[in-house]
CSV table of C-alpha atoms in Angstrom, one decimal:
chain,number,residue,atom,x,y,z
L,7,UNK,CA,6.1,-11.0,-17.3
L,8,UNK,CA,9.6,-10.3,-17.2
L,9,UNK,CA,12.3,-11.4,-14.2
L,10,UNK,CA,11.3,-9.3,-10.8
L,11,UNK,CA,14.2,-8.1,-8.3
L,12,UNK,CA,14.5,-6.5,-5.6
L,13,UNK,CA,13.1,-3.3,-5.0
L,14,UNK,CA,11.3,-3.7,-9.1
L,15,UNK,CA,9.7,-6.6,-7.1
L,16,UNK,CA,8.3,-4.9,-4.0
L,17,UNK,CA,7.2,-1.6,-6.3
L,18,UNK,CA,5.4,-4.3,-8.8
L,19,UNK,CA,3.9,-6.3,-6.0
L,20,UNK,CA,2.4,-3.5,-4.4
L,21,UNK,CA,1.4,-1.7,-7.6
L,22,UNK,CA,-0.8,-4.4,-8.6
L,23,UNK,CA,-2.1,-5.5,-5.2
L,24,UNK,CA,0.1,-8.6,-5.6
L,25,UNK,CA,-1.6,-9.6,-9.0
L,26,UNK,CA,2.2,-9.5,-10.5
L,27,UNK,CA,4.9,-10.5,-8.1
L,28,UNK,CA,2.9,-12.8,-5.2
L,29,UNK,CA,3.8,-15.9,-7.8
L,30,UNK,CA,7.3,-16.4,-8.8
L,31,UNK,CA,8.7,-19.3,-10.7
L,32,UNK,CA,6.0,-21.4,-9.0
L,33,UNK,CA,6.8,-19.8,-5.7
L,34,UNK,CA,4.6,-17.7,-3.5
L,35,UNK,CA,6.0,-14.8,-2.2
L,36,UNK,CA,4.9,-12.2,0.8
L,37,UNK,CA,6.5,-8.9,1.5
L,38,UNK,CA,8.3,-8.8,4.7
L,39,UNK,CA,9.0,-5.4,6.2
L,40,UNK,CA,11.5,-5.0,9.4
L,41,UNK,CA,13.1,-2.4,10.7
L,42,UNK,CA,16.6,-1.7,10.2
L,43,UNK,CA,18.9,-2.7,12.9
L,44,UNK,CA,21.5,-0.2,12.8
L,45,UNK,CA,19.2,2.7,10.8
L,46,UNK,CA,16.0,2.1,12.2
L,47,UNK,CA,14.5,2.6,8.8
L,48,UNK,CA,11.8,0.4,7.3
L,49,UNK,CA,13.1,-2.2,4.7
L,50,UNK,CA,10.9,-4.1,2.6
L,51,UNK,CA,12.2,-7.5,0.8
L,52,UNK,CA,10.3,-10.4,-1.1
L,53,UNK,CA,10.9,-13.3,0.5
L,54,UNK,CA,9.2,-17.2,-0.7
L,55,UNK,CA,7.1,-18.5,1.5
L,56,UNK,CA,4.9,-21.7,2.7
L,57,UNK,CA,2.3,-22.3,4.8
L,58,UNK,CA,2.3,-25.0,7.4
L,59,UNK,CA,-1.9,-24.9,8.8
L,60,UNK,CA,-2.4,-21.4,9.2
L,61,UNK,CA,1.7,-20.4,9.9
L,62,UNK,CA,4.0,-18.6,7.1
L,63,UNK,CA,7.0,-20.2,7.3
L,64,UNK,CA,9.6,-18.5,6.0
L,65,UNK,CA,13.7,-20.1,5.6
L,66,UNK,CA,16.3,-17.4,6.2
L,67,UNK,CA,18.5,-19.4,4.7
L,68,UNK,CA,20.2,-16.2,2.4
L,69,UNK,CA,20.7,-18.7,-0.6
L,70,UNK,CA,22.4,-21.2,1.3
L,71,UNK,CA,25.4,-19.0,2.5
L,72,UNK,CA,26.7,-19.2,5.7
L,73,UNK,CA,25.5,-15.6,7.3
L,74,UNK,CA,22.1,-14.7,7.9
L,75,UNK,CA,20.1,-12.5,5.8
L,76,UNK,CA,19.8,-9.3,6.8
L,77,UNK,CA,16.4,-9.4,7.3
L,78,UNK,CA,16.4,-11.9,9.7
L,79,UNK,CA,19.2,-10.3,12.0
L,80,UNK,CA,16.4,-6.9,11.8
L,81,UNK,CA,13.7,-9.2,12.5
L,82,UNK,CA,15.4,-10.9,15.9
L,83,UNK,CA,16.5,-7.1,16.8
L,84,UNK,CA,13.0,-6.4,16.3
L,85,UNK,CA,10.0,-8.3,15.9
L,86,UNK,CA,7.2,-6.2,15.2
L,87,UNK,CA,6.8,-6.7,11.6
L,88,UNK,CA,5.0,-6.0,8.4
């Protein structure tokens, strides 16, 4: 299977039910959709994840740069989540 990115990760994901694109590179992945901060449209982004008991954690750590990923700034604007 080749390299999925961005938005050719969320259409594959969902395509398949999560059969291509819930595994990557050893890594589980979820879809996370917020809502946009400033447009208050729906944004979807594939984002590893773990699982500590029954929690997802998730690390906004935006590759190690020092800003937060926009995802995370929608999802302390707004919580309710997909």
């Amino acid at each position: 299977m080749p390299e999925l990115h961005g938005r050719e990760h969320v259409e594959r994901y969902r395509a398949t039910d999560g059969e291509e694109g819930h595994y990557w590179r050893e890594a589980l992945v979820l879809l996370l959709t917020t809502t946009g901060r400033k447009s208050d449209e729906k944004r979807t982004t594939p984002l590893l994840y773990g699982r500590r008991g029954d929690d997802v954690v998730l690390i906004a750590s935006n590759g190690g740069a020092p800003a937060h990923p926009p995802w995370y700034l929608n999802l302390k604007a707004d919580p309710e989540v997909e």
